[in-house]
Short mmCIF file of C-alpha atoms and ligand atoms in Angstrom, two decimals:
data_model
loop_
_atom_site.label_atom_id
_atom_site.label_comp_id
_atom_site.label_asym_id
_atom_site.label_seq_id
_atom_site.Cartn_x
_atom_site.Cartn_y
_atom_site.Cartn_z
CA MET A 1 -154.68 -2.32 -68.10
CA PHE A 2 -156.53 -3.05 -64.80
CA ASN A 3 -155.38 -6.70 -64.78
CA VAL A 4 -151.83 -5.61 -65.51
CA ASP A 5 -151.96 -3.21 -62.53
CA ILE A 6 -153.12 -6.02 -60.20
CA ILE A 7 -150.42 -8.36 -61.46
CA PHE A 8 -147.71 -5.72 -60.88
CA CYS A 9 -149.15 -4.92 -57.49
CA ILE A 10 -149.10 -8.60 -56.35
CA PHE A 11 -145.66 -8.95 -57.87
CA ALA A 12 -144.36 -5.94 -55.90
CA ILE A 13 -145.90 -7.15 -52.60
CA VAL A 14 -144.51 -10.67 -52.94
CA PHE A 15 -141.06 -9.34 -53.80
CA ALA A 16 -141.05 -6.85 -50.88
CA ILE A 17 -142.13 -9.58 -48.42
CA PHE A 18 -139.36 -11.92 -49.59
CA LYS A 19 -136.78 -9.15 -49.45
CA GLY A 20 -137.98 -8.14 -45.97
CA LEU A 21 -137.97 -11.72 -44.66
CA ILE A 22 -134.27 -11.91 -45.46
CA ASP A 23 -133.69 -9.30 -42.72
CA PHE A 24 -135.05 -11.77 -40.16
CA LYS A 25 -132.69 -14.55 -41.12
CA PRO A 26 -129.44 -13.26 -39.54
CA ILE A 27 -131.07 -11.81 -36.38
CA LYS A 28 -130.12 -14.74 -34.12
CA GLU A 29 -126.51 -14.71 -35.30
CA LYS A 30 -126.30 -10.92 -35.06
CA ILE A 31 -127.59 -10.99 -31.48
CA ARG A 32 -125.05 -13.65 -30.57
CA LEU A 33 -122.28 -11.61 -32.16
CA THR A 34 -123.35 -8.38 -30.47
CA LYS A 35 -123.28 -10.13 -27.08
CA GLU A 36 -119.85 -11.50 -27.86
CA GLN A 37 -118.68 -8.05 -29.00
CA GLN A 38 -119.91 -6.45 -25.79
CA ARG A 39 -118.18 -9.08 -23.66
CA LYS A 40 -114.96 -8.69 -25.59
CA SER A 41 -115.04 -4.91 -25.64
CA ILE A 42 -115.36 -4.94 -21.83
CA LYS A 43 -112.27 -7.12 -21.62
CA HIS A 44 -110.01 -5.08 -23.88
CA GLY A 45 -111.51 -1.84 -22.53
CA TYR A 46 -110.69 -2.97 -18.99
CA LEU A 47 -107.10 -3.84 -19.91
CA TYR A 48 -106.73 -0.47 -21.64
CA GLU A 49 -108.01 1.38 -18.55
CA LEU A 50 -105.68 -0.71 -16.41
CA MET A 51 -102.69 0.39 -18.48
CA ILE A 52 -103.51 4.07 -18.69
CA GLY A 53 -105.02 4.55 -15.20
CA ILE A 54 -102.82 7.04 -13.33
CA LYS A 55 -103.12 5.30 -9.98
CA ASN A 56 -102.00 2.01 -11.55
CA GLN A 57 -98.73 3.37 -12.92
CA LYS A 58 -96.61 2.80 -9.81
CA GLU A 59 -97.55 -0.88 -9.47
CA LEU A 60 -97.18 -1.53 -13.21
CA MET A 61 -93.77 0.10 -13.13
CA ILE A 62 -92.51 -1.81 -10.11
CA TYR A 63 -93.79 -5.15 -11.41
CA ARG A 64 -92.69 -4.19 -14.95
CA ALA A 65 -96.10 -5.44 -16.03
CA PHE A 66 -96.86 -2.89 -18.75
CA ASP A 67 -95.64 -4.99 -21.73
CA PHE A 68 -97.29 -8.09 -20.31
CA LEU A 69 -100.66 -6.29 -20.12
CA LYS A 70 -100.15 -4.69 -23.53
CA GLN A 71 -99.73 -8.14 -25.02
CA LYS A 72 -102.92 -9.34 -23.36
CA TRP A 73 -104.75 -6.22 -24.53
CA LYS A 74 -103.59 -6.81 -28.13
CA LEU A 75 -104.88 -10.39 -28.07
CA GLU A 76 -108.26 -9.27 -26.71
CA LYS A 77 -108.42 -6.49 -29.31
CA VAL A 78 -107.71 -8.97 -32.12
CA GLU A 79 -110.51 -11.19 -30.79
CA TYR A 80 -112.85 -8.21 -30.70
CA ASP A 81 -111.90 -7.17 -34.24
CA LYS A 82 -112.61 -10.71 -35.47
CA THR A 83 -116.18 -10.46 -34.21
CA GLU A 84 -116.52 -7.02 -35.77
CA ILE A 85 -115.35 -8.38 -39.16
CA HIS A 86 -117.70 -11.37 -38.82
CA MET A 87 -120.59 -8.96 -38.22
CA GLN A 88 -119.63 -6.87 -41.27
CA LYS A 89 -119.45 -10.04 -43.38
CA ILE A 90 -122.94 -11.12 -42.33
CA ASN A 91 -124.33 -7.67 -43.11
CA SER A 92 -122.70 -7.51 -46.53
CA LYS A 93 -123.71 -11.11 -47.38
CA PHE A 94 -127.40 -10.41 -46.77
CA ASN A 95 -127.17 -7.01 -48.47
CA ARG A 96 -125.72 -8.75 -51.53
CA VAL A 97 -128.60 -11.25 -51.59
CA GLN A 98 -131.14 -8.43 -51.35
CA GLU A 99 -129.41 -6.38 -54.04
CA SER A 100 -129.30 -9.41 -56.38
CA MET A 101 -133.03 -9.94 -55.76
CA SER A 102 -133.69 -6.29 -56.64
CA ILE A 103 -131.70 -6.61 -59.87
CA VAL A 104 -133.61 -9.73 -60.93
CA PHE A 105 -136.93 -8.10 -59.99
CA ASN A 106 -136.19 -4.92 -61.95
CA ALA A 107 -134.99 -6.94 -64.93
CA LEU A 108 -138.21 -8.98 -64.86
CA ILE A 109 -140.30 -5.81 -64.84
CA ILE A 110 -138.41 -4.42 -67.83
CA ILE A 111 -138.86 -7.69 -69.72
CA ILE A 112 -142.59 -7.88 -68.93
CA PHE A 113 -142.98 -4.26 -70.02
CA ALA A 114 -141.07 -4.77 -73.21
CA ASN A 115 -143.53 -7.55 -74.09
CA LEU A 116 -146.55 -5.48 -73.08
CA VAL A 117 -145.34 -2.53 -75.12
CA LYS A 118 -144.85 -4.82 -78.11
CA GLU A 119 -148.34 -6.40 -77.83
CA ASN A 120 -150.60 -3.70 -76.37
CA ASN A 121 -149.07 -0.44 -77.44
CA PHE A 122 -148.14 0.62 -73.88
CA THR A 123 -146.72 4.11 -73.71
CA ILE A 124 -143.61 5.33 -71.90
CA GLY A 125 -146.02 7.25 -69.63
CA ASN A 126 -147.62 3.94 -68.55
CA TYR A 127 -144.15 2.54 -67.90
CA VAL A 128 -143.07 5.46 -65.69
CA LEU A 129 -146.37 5.41 -63.80
CA ILE A 130 -146.37 1.69 -63.10
CA THR A 131 -142.66 1.42 -62.23
CA MET A 132 -143.02 4.33 -59.83
CA ALA A 133 -146.05 2.68 -58.20
CA VAL A 134 -144.21 -0.66 -58.00
CA ASN A 135 -141.12 1.00 -56.45
CA VAL A 136 -143.12 2.92 -53.85
CA THR A 137 -145.15 -0.19 -52.88
CA THR A 138 -142.04 -2.39 -52.70
CA SER A 139 -140.09 0.15 -50.69
CA ASN A 140 -142.93 0.81 -48.19
CA ILE A 141 -143.65 -2.86 -47.55
CA TYR A 142 -139.95 -3.67 -47.33
CA HIS A 143 -139.32 -0.86 -44.81
CA LEU A 144 -142.24 -2.02 -42.71
CA ILE A 145 -140.81 -5.55 -42.47
CA ASN A 146 -137.28 -4.20 -42.01
CA GLN A 147 -138.45 -2.06 -39.06
CA LEU A 148 -140.12 -5.13 -37.51
CA ALA A 149 -136.85 -7.06 -37.82
CA GLN A 150 -134.96 -4.12 -36.24
CA MET A 151 -137.47 -3.94 -33.40
CA LEU A 152 -137.09 -7.64 -32.70
CA GLU A 153 -133.30 -7.32 -32.66
CA ASN A 154 -133.33 -4.21 -30.43
CA TYR A 155 -135.85 -5.74 -28.06
CA THR A 156 -133.65 -8.79 -27.55
CA HIS A 157 -130.63 -6.53 -26.81
CA TYR A 158 -132.72 -4.53 -24.36
CA GLU A 159 -133.83 -7.70 -22.57
CA THR A 160 -130.24 -8.92 -22.41
CA VAL A 161 -128.93 -5.68 -20.95
CA HIS A 162 -131.74 -5.53 -18.39
CA GLY A 163 -131.75 -9.20 -17.51
CA THR A 164 -128.07 -9.78 -16.86
CA ALA A 165 -125.07 -7.54 -16.79
CA TYR A 166 -121.96 -8.45 -18.74
CA TYR A 167 -119.80 -8.08 -15.66
CA SER A 168 -119.57 -10.95 -13.22
CA GLU A 169 -120.91 -8.74 -10.39
CA LYS A 170 -124.60 -9.06 -11.13
CA TYR A 171 -127.28 -7.20 -9.26
CA ILE A 172 -130.36 -9.22 -10.01
CA GLU A 173 -132.93 -6.80 -8.83
CA THR A 174 -136.51 -8.05 -8.61
CA LYS A 175 -138.23 -7.55 -11.95
CA VAL A 176 -141.37 -6.13 -10.37
CA GLU A 177 -140.67 -3.05 -8.30
CA GLY A 178 -142.41 -3.27 -4.90
CA THR A 179 -144.93 -0.63 -3.95
CA GLU A 180 -144.77 -0.71 -0.13
CA LYS A 181 -143.08 2.26 1.53
CA PHE A 182 -140.20 1.00 3.64
CA LYS A 183 -140.61 1.20 7.39
CA LEU A 184 -138.98 -0.84 10.14
CA GLN A 185 -141.13 -0.89 13.28
CA ASN A 186 -140.21 -4.14 15.01
CA GLN A 187 -137.81 -6.53 13.42
CA ILE A 188 -136.00 -7.94 10.40
CA LYS A 189 -136.51 -11.69 10.21
CA ILE A 190 -134.16 -13.73 8.07
CA SER A 191 -135.10 -17.38 7.73
CA ASN A 192 -133.42 -20.12 5.73
CA LEU A 193 -131.82 -17.49 3.49
CA ARG A 194 -129.93 -19.03 0.57
CA PHE A 195 -128.09 -17.29 -2.20
CA THR A 196 -125.84 -18.55 -4.97
CA TYR A 197 -124.07 -16.16 -7.37
CA PRO A 198 -125.15 -16.88 -10.96
CA ASN A 199 -121.60 -17.74 -12.05
CA SER A 200 -120.85 -19.92 -9.05
CA LYS A 201 -121.73 -23.45 -7.97
CA THR A 202 -121.32 -23.04 -4.22
CA GLU A 203 -123.85 -21.25 -2.06
CA ALA A 204 -122.55 -17.91 -0.75
CA LEU A 205 -125.35 -17.96 1.84
CA ASP A 206 -126.42 -21.38 2.99
CA GLY A 207 -129.50 -21.30 5.24
CA ILE A 208 -129.12 -18.13 7.33
CA ASP A 209 -131.53 -17.64 10.26
CA LEU A 210 -131.29 -14.32 12.06
CA LEU A 211 -133.51 -11.89 13.97
CA ILE A 212 -132.56 -8.23 14.13
CA ASN A 213 -134.70 -6.10 16.42
CA LYS A 214 -135.26 -2.44 15.69
CA GLY A 215 -132.55 -0.38 17.36
CA ASP A 216 -130.18 -3.35 17.81
CA THR A 217 -126.49 -3.21 17.02
CA VAL A 218 -125.42 -6.39 15.28
CA VAL A 219 -121.77 -7.14 14.62
CA ILE A 220 -120.96 -9.74 11.96
CA LEU A 221 -117.61 -11.47 12.21
CA GLY A 222 -116.10 -14.18 10.04
CA GLU A 223 -113.25 -15.22 7.83
CA ASN A 224 -112.67 -13.85 4.32
CA GLY A 225 -115.28 -15.22 1.94
CA SER A 226 -117.66 -16.36 4.67
CA GLY A 227 -120.58 -14.39 3.17
CA LYS A 228 -120.69 -11.21 5.29
CA SER A 229 -120.81 -8.72 2.40
CA THR A 230 -123.25 -10.93 0.47
CA LEU A 231 -125.62 -10.92 3.46
CA ILE A 232 -125.41 -7.10 3.57
CA LYS A 233 -126.21 -6.82 -0.14
CA VAL A 234 -129.20 -9.14 0.23
CA LEU A 235 -130.49 -7.02 3.12
CA LEU A 236 -130.23 -3.95 0.87
CA GLY A 237 -132.36 -5.66 -1.76
CA LEU A 238 -129.47 -5.75 -4.26
CA TYR A 239 -129.79 -9.48 -4.88
CA GLN A 240 -132.98 -11.36 -5.53
CA VAL A 241 -133.80 -14.02 -2.94
CA ARG A 242 -136.83 -16.21 -2.13
CA SER A 243 -139.56 -13.80 -1.07
CA ASP A 244 -140.17 -15.23 2.42
CA SER A 245 -136.51 -15.42 3.42
CA VAL A 246 -136.14 -11.74 4.40
CA LEU A 247 -139.16 -10.22 6.14
CA ILE A 248 -139.40 -6.66 7.44
CA ASP A 249 -142.15 -6.69 10.08
CA GLY A 250 -143.62 -9.69 8.24
CA ILE A 251 -143.45 -8.12 4.76
CA PRO A 252 -141.10 -9.69 2.17
CA ILE A 253 -138.23 -7.31 1.37
CA ASN A 254 -138.97 -7.42 -2.37
CA GLN A 255 -142.42 -5.90 -1.79
CA PHE A 256 -140.80 -2.62 -0.77
CA ASN A 257 -140.08 0.17 -3.16
CA LYS A 258 -136.28 0.22 -3.53
CA ASN A 259 -135.95 3.99 -3.30
CA SER A 260 -137.88 4.03 -0.06
CA ILE A 261 -135.36 1.52 1.37
CA TYR A 262 -132.36 3.53 0.17
CA LYS A 263 -133.82 6.71 1.67
CA LYS A 264 -133.79 5.22 5.15
CA VAL A 265 -130.46 3.40 4.97
CA SER A 266 -126.93 4.72 5.22
CA VAL A 267 -124.24 2.32 4.04
CA VAL A 268 -120.47 2.42 3.92
CA PHE A 269 -119.41 -0.38 1.59
CA GLN A 270 -116.19 -2.37 1.84
CA ASP A 271 -115.33 -1.36 -1.74
CA TYR A 272 -116.55 2.23 -1.43
CA ILE A 273 -116.08 4.62 -4.34
CA GLN A 274 -113.37 7.26 -4.39
CA TYR A 275 -115.01 10.13 -6.27
CA HIS A 276 -112.22 11.97 -8.08
CA THR A 277 -114.15 15.23 -8.15
CA THR A 278 -114.54 17.55 -5.16
CA ILE A 279 -114.69 17.11 -1.41
CA LYS A 280 -118.23 18.48 -1.63
CA ASP A 281 -119.30 15.66 -3.97
CA ASN A 282 -117.60 13.02 -1.85
CA VAL A 283 -119.57 14.06 1.21
CA GLY A 284 -122.77 15.27 -0.47
CA ILE A 285 -123.41 12.03 -2.34
CA GLY A 286 -124.20 10.51 1.10
CA ASP A 287 -127.43 12.51 1.14
CA ILE A 288 -128.08 14.12 -2.23
CA GLU A 289 -131.24 15.82 -0.97
CA ASN A 290 -129.14 17.83 1.50
CA TYR A 291 -126.21 18.37 -0.88
CA LYS A 292 -126.42 22.14 -0.46
CA ASP A 293 -126.31 22.11 3.33
CA SER A 294 -122.75 23.48 3.60
CA ASN A 295 -122.89 24.10 7.35
CA HIS A 296 -123.69 20.46 8.03
CA MET A 297 -120.95 19.49 5.57
CA TYR A 298 -118.31 21.60 7.35
CA LYS A 299 -119.30 19.99 10.67
CA VAL A 300 -119.04 16.49 9.23
CA LEU A 301 -115.65 17.23 7.66
CA ARG A 302 -114.31 18.54 10.98
CA HIS A 303 -115.67 15.38 12.62
CA VAL A 304 -113.83 13.06 10.24
CA ASP A 305 -110.78 15.32 10.37
CA ILE A 306 -110.54 16.19 6.67
CA LYS A 307 -108.75 19.47 6.01
CA LEU A 308 -109.85 21.76 3.20
CA ASN A 309 -107.80 24.14 1.06
CA ASN A 310 -108.82 27.66 2.17
CA ASN A 311 -111.95 26.21 3.73
CA ASN A 312 -113.18 25.52 0.21
CA LEU A 313 -115.66 22.65 -0.22
CA GLU A 314 -114.83 22.65 -3.93
CA THR A 315 -111.30 21.41 -3.13
CA LYS A 316 -110.52 18.88 -5.84
CA VAL A 317 -109.36 15.42 -4.81
CA GLY A 318 -107.95 12.44 -6.69
CA TYR A 319 -105.87 12.24 -9.83
CA ILE A 320 -107.89 13.49 -12.74
CA ASP A 321 -107.50 17.25 -12.45
CA GLU A 322 -104.24 19.21 -12.41
CA GLU A 323 -105.33 21.08 -9.28
CA SER A 324 -106.44 17.92 -7.46
CA ILE A 325 -104.79 16.88 -4.26
CA ASN A 326 -104.23 13.21 -3.76
CA LEU A 327 -105.45 11.58 -0.57
CA SER A 328 -104.10 8.73 1.50
CA GLY A 329 -106.01 5.43 1.84
CA GLY A 330 -107.17 6.41 5.34
CA GLN A 331 -108.30 9.87 4.16
CA TRP A 332 -110.39 8.32 1.38
CA GLN A 333 -111.96 6.03 3.97
CA ARG A 334 -112.73 9.03 6.20
CA LEU A 335 -114.50 10.62 3.22
CA ALA A 336 -116.49 7.41 2.76
CA LEU A 337 -117.41 7.56 6.45
CA SER A 338 -118.35 11.22 6.09
CA ARG A 339 -121.17 10.12 3.78
CA PHE A 340 -122.67 8.24 6.73
CA TYR A 341 -122.32 11.21 9.10
CA PHE A 342 -123.79 13.54 6.44
CA LYS A 343 -126.97 11.50 5.96
CA LYS A 344 -129.75 12.99 8.05
CA ASN A 345 -131.91 10.69 10.17
CA PRO A 346 -131.09 7.26 8.73
CA GLU A 347 -133.11 4.44 10.30
CA ILE A 348 -130.63 1.72 9.45
CA ALA A 349 -126.85 2.09 9.35
CA ILE A 350 -124.61 -0.50 7.71
CA PHE A 351 -120.82 -0.57 7.84
CA ASP A 352 -118.94 -3.21 5.88
CA GLU A 353 -115.31 -3.04 7.00
CA ALA A 354 -115.74 0.71 7.10
CA THR A 355 -112.73 1.50 9.23
CA ALA A 356 -110.16 -1.05 8.08
CA ALA A 357 -107.85 1.58 6.52
CA LEU A 358 -107.80 3.89 9.56
CA ASP A 359 -104.98 4.06 12.06
CA PRO A 360 -105.88 2.23 15.34
CA MET A 361 -106.54 5.38 17.35
CA THR A 362 -108.83 6.89 14.69
CA GLU A 363 -110.54 3.52 14.24
CA VAL A 364 -111.36 3.22 17.95
CA ARG A 365 -112.60 6.82 17.98
CA HIS A 366 -114.88 6.22 14.99
CA PHE A 367 -116.20 2.91 16.25
CA ASN A 368 -117.12 4.46 19.59
CA ASP A 369 -118.57 7.41 17.77
CA ILE A 370 -120.64 5.24 15.43
CA LEU A 371 -121.95 3.17 18.33
CA THR A 372 -122.97 6.30 20.21
CA GLN A 373 -124.55 7.97 17.15
CA CYS A 374 -126.36 4.78 16.22
CA GLU A 375 -127.67 4.02 19.70
CA ASP A 376 -131.30 4.45 18.64
CA ILE A 377 -131.05 3.12 15.10
CA THR A 378 -130.62 -0.38 13.75
CA THR A 379 -126.94 -0.87 13.05
CA ILE A 380 -125.11 -3.68 11.30
CA ILE A 381 -121.33 -3.65 11.46
CA VAL A 382 -119.16 -6.09 9.55
CA SER A 383 -115.68 -6.26 10.97
CA HIS A 384 -112.68 -8.46 11.51
CA ARG A 385 -112.09 -6.75 14.82
CA VAL A 386 -113.52 -8.68 17.76
CA GLY A 387 -113.07 -5.68 20.07
CA ILE A 388 -116.02 -3.82 18.55
CA ALA A 389 -118.28 -6.85 19.13
CA LYS A 390 -118.23 -6.54 22.91
CA ARG A 391 -120.63 -3.58 22.82
CA ALA A 392 -123.06 -5.21 20.35
CA ASP A 393 -126.55 -6.46 21.21
CA LYS A 394 -125.91 -9.45 19.00
CA ILE A 395 -122.73 -10.98 17.60
CA VAL A 396 -122.95 -13.20 14.53
CA VAL A 397 -120.04 -15.41 13.54
CA MET A 398 -120.14 -16.64 9.95
CA GLU A 399 -118.30 -19.45 8.21
CA ASN A 400 -118.78 -20.76 4.66
CA GLY A 401 -122.10 -18.98 4.17
CA ARG A 402 -123.55 -20.23 7.45
CA ILE A 403 -124.01 -18.74 10.89
CA LEU A 404 -121.78 -20.64 13.23
CA GLU A 405 -122.62 -18.82 16.45
CA GLN A 406 -124.86 -15.95 17.51
CA GLY A 407 -125.49 -14.25 20.83
CA THR A 408 -124.09 -11.58 23.14
CA HIS A 409 -120.43 -11.32 24.06
CA THR A 410 -121.04 -13.03 27.42
CA GLU A 411 -123.12 -15.84 25.86
CA LEU A 412 -120.52 -16.56 23.19
CA ILE A 413 -117.61 -16.44 25.62
CA GLU A 414 -119.46 -18.99 27.76
CA ILE A 415 -119.87 -21.56 24.97
CA LYS A 416 -116.11 -21.40 24.32
CA GLY A 417 -116.46 -21.77 20.53
CA THR A 418 -115.05 -19.81 17.57
CA TYR A 419 -115.84 -16.37 19.04
CA TYR A 420 -114.15 -17.34 22.28
CA ASN A 421 -111.04 -18.40 20.35
CA MET A 422 -111.07 -15.16 18.31
CA TRP A 423 -111.47 -13.15 21.49
CA MET A 424 -108.61 -14.93 23.25
CA THR A 425 -106.32 -14.45 20.23
CA GLN A 426 -107.09 -10.76 19.82
CA LYS A 427 -107.63 -10.00 23.52
CA GLU A 428 -104.31 -8.26 23.97
CA TRP A 429 -105.05 -5.87 21.12
CA TYR A 430 -108.27 -4.84 22.80
CA GLN A 431 -106.71 -4.31 26.15
CA GLU A 432 -104.40 -2.01 24.17
CA GLU A 433 -107.46 -0.52 22.50
CA ASP A 434 -109.25 0.09 25.81
CA LYS A 435 -106.15 2.00 26.83
CA VAL A 436 -106.32 4.02 23.57
CA THR A 437 -110.02 4.77 24.21
CA ALA A 438 -109.20 5.89 27.74
CA ASP A 439 -106.37 8.08 26.35
CA VAL A 440 -108.70 9.61 23.75
CA LYS A 441 -111.32 10.34 26.43
CA GLN A 442 -108.63 11.83 28.66
CA SER A 443 -107.30 14.04 25.81
CA VAL A 444 -110.86 15.25 25.12
CA LEU A 445 -111.33 16.10 28.81
CA ASN A 446 -108.04 17.96 28.89
N1 ATP B 501 -119.88 -11.40 -7.69
C1 ATP B 501 -119.59 -12.61 -7.25
N2 ATP B 501 -119.67 -13.67 -8.09
C2 ATP B 501 -119.41 -14.92 -7.65
N3 ATP B 501 -119.04 -15.21 -6.41
C3 ATP B 501 -118.94 -14.20 -5.53
C4 ATP B 501 -119.19 -12.84 -5.90
N4 ATP B 501 -118.99 -12.06 -4.83
C5 ATP B 501 -118.63 -12.89 -3.81
N5 ATP B 501 -118.59 -14.16 -4.24
C6 ATP B 501 -118.27 -15.34 -3.45
O1 ATP B 501 -119.19 -15.44 -2.38
C7 ATP B 501 -118.54 -15.85 -1.18
C8 ATP B 501 -118.83 -14.83 -0.07
O2 ATP B 501 -118.24 -13.58 -0.44
P1 ATP B 501 -118.39 -12.28 0.45
O3 ATP B 501 -117.85 -11.14 -0.32
O4 ATP B 501 -119.79 -12.19 0.92
O5 ATP B 501 -117.43 -12.65 1.69
P2 ATP B 501 -117.01 -11.77 2.94
O6 ATP B 501 -117.34 -12.56 4.16
O7 ATP B 501 -117.57 -10.41 2.84
O8 ATP B 501 -115.41 -11.74 2.78
P3 ATP B 501 -114.36 -10.58 3.19
O9 ATP B 501 -114.13 -10.70 4.65
O10 ATP B 501 -113.15 -10.95 2.43
O11 ATP B 501 -114.92 -9.27 2.79
C9 ATP B 501 -117.06 -15.99 -1.52
O12 ATP B 501 -116.78 -17.34 -1.72
C10 ATP B 501 -116.90 -15.22 -2.82
O13 ATP B 501 -115.93 -15.81 -3.64
MG1 MG B 502 -116.74 -8.54 2.56
#
């Protein structure tokens, strides 16, 4: 009886290990398919959102693009469904193999028992006892191996999601979070800064050298695609770069704790978010810690000239609620700017084309306002408008990921290069603008 127990025990362990190992076999293929599924679901999901998005309706109607997009969506959906079916097939194929193994194993046990009963007078009680023991052993060992296979699969998914995003806009944050608390006491030193987007062959930043002193106002000018926004994102620690290429008072930027950077910085991005919730959210997100400071919020809203329904901060804006009021492009941009004004005591202010949607008079007012408010803090302004540059401590002209010229307005006018040409071309606008500024000042005095 003892020998028979050992034989059944070994038999059960070997079977469970084999059955479990089968779970490891399709892992690679399943991971590949899951990645493919995620990529494809983003594509057809995006097209679906594009078609049903309320703000897209007018353009789709005018261009009569709805059927065209629907067709594209269908094709993407079919592709996605194919991957889904492939995944189901793999699962059922391996399940079938495991079920067949179980059938053969159970049949073998019955046959062995039948012989044992015939030769050794085994009772039904022995049979029940041993088959139960065999089943429990097999099932426990199998589940152990199955869980290991699941863990391996899940871990690989986790690594994929954390390592790279499925969208092309990838924020490759440094893997190890820095511990230093962010503080700017003297200067930001950028030397030989290079950055290439993972899905691109050309360098978006190609050897940038730049010194920004604490309290300086730096204006970055340059054609579309010259690398201005990329440089801003690198300075915010959103992209990983060589550790010695951006130093804050001699300390590599990736040694700082990200949250401590974000606490001190106020940014208005070129592609700022329109929060389709309430005015309160749109302003308050600029400084979550002071979200409840309604008095400050009212002041900021008056400053950016946003009117509220019945003085109510909960006024809904956007498209997604029946009571919401829609805003114009310029009003949304004013709300984005309000997030800067709402942030208390930032040490660095960054504006990436933050006023492009404003009417000229409001733009001049805000630029002057920003420059006055930011007099004591380090300010970086990306703009296509040369007029703003005149008041900067440093003007940087970028082209194809490189810095073409840098210096003060007077220095750059003297060398008669790209800035000079930009200035000469846009000069008339700024003479106009100076007049607008004078008018604004006059109207304030009156
Ligand atoms: N997520 C991305 N993936 C790949 N390439 C990118 C990505 N974002 C920007 N680029 C490329 O990097 C280069 C610099 O882009 P960037 O947005 O920094 O230019 P910019 O000077 O801010 O232009 P603009 O004045 O139009 O805002 C461009 O050639 C652009 O195509
Ligand atoms: Mg840009």
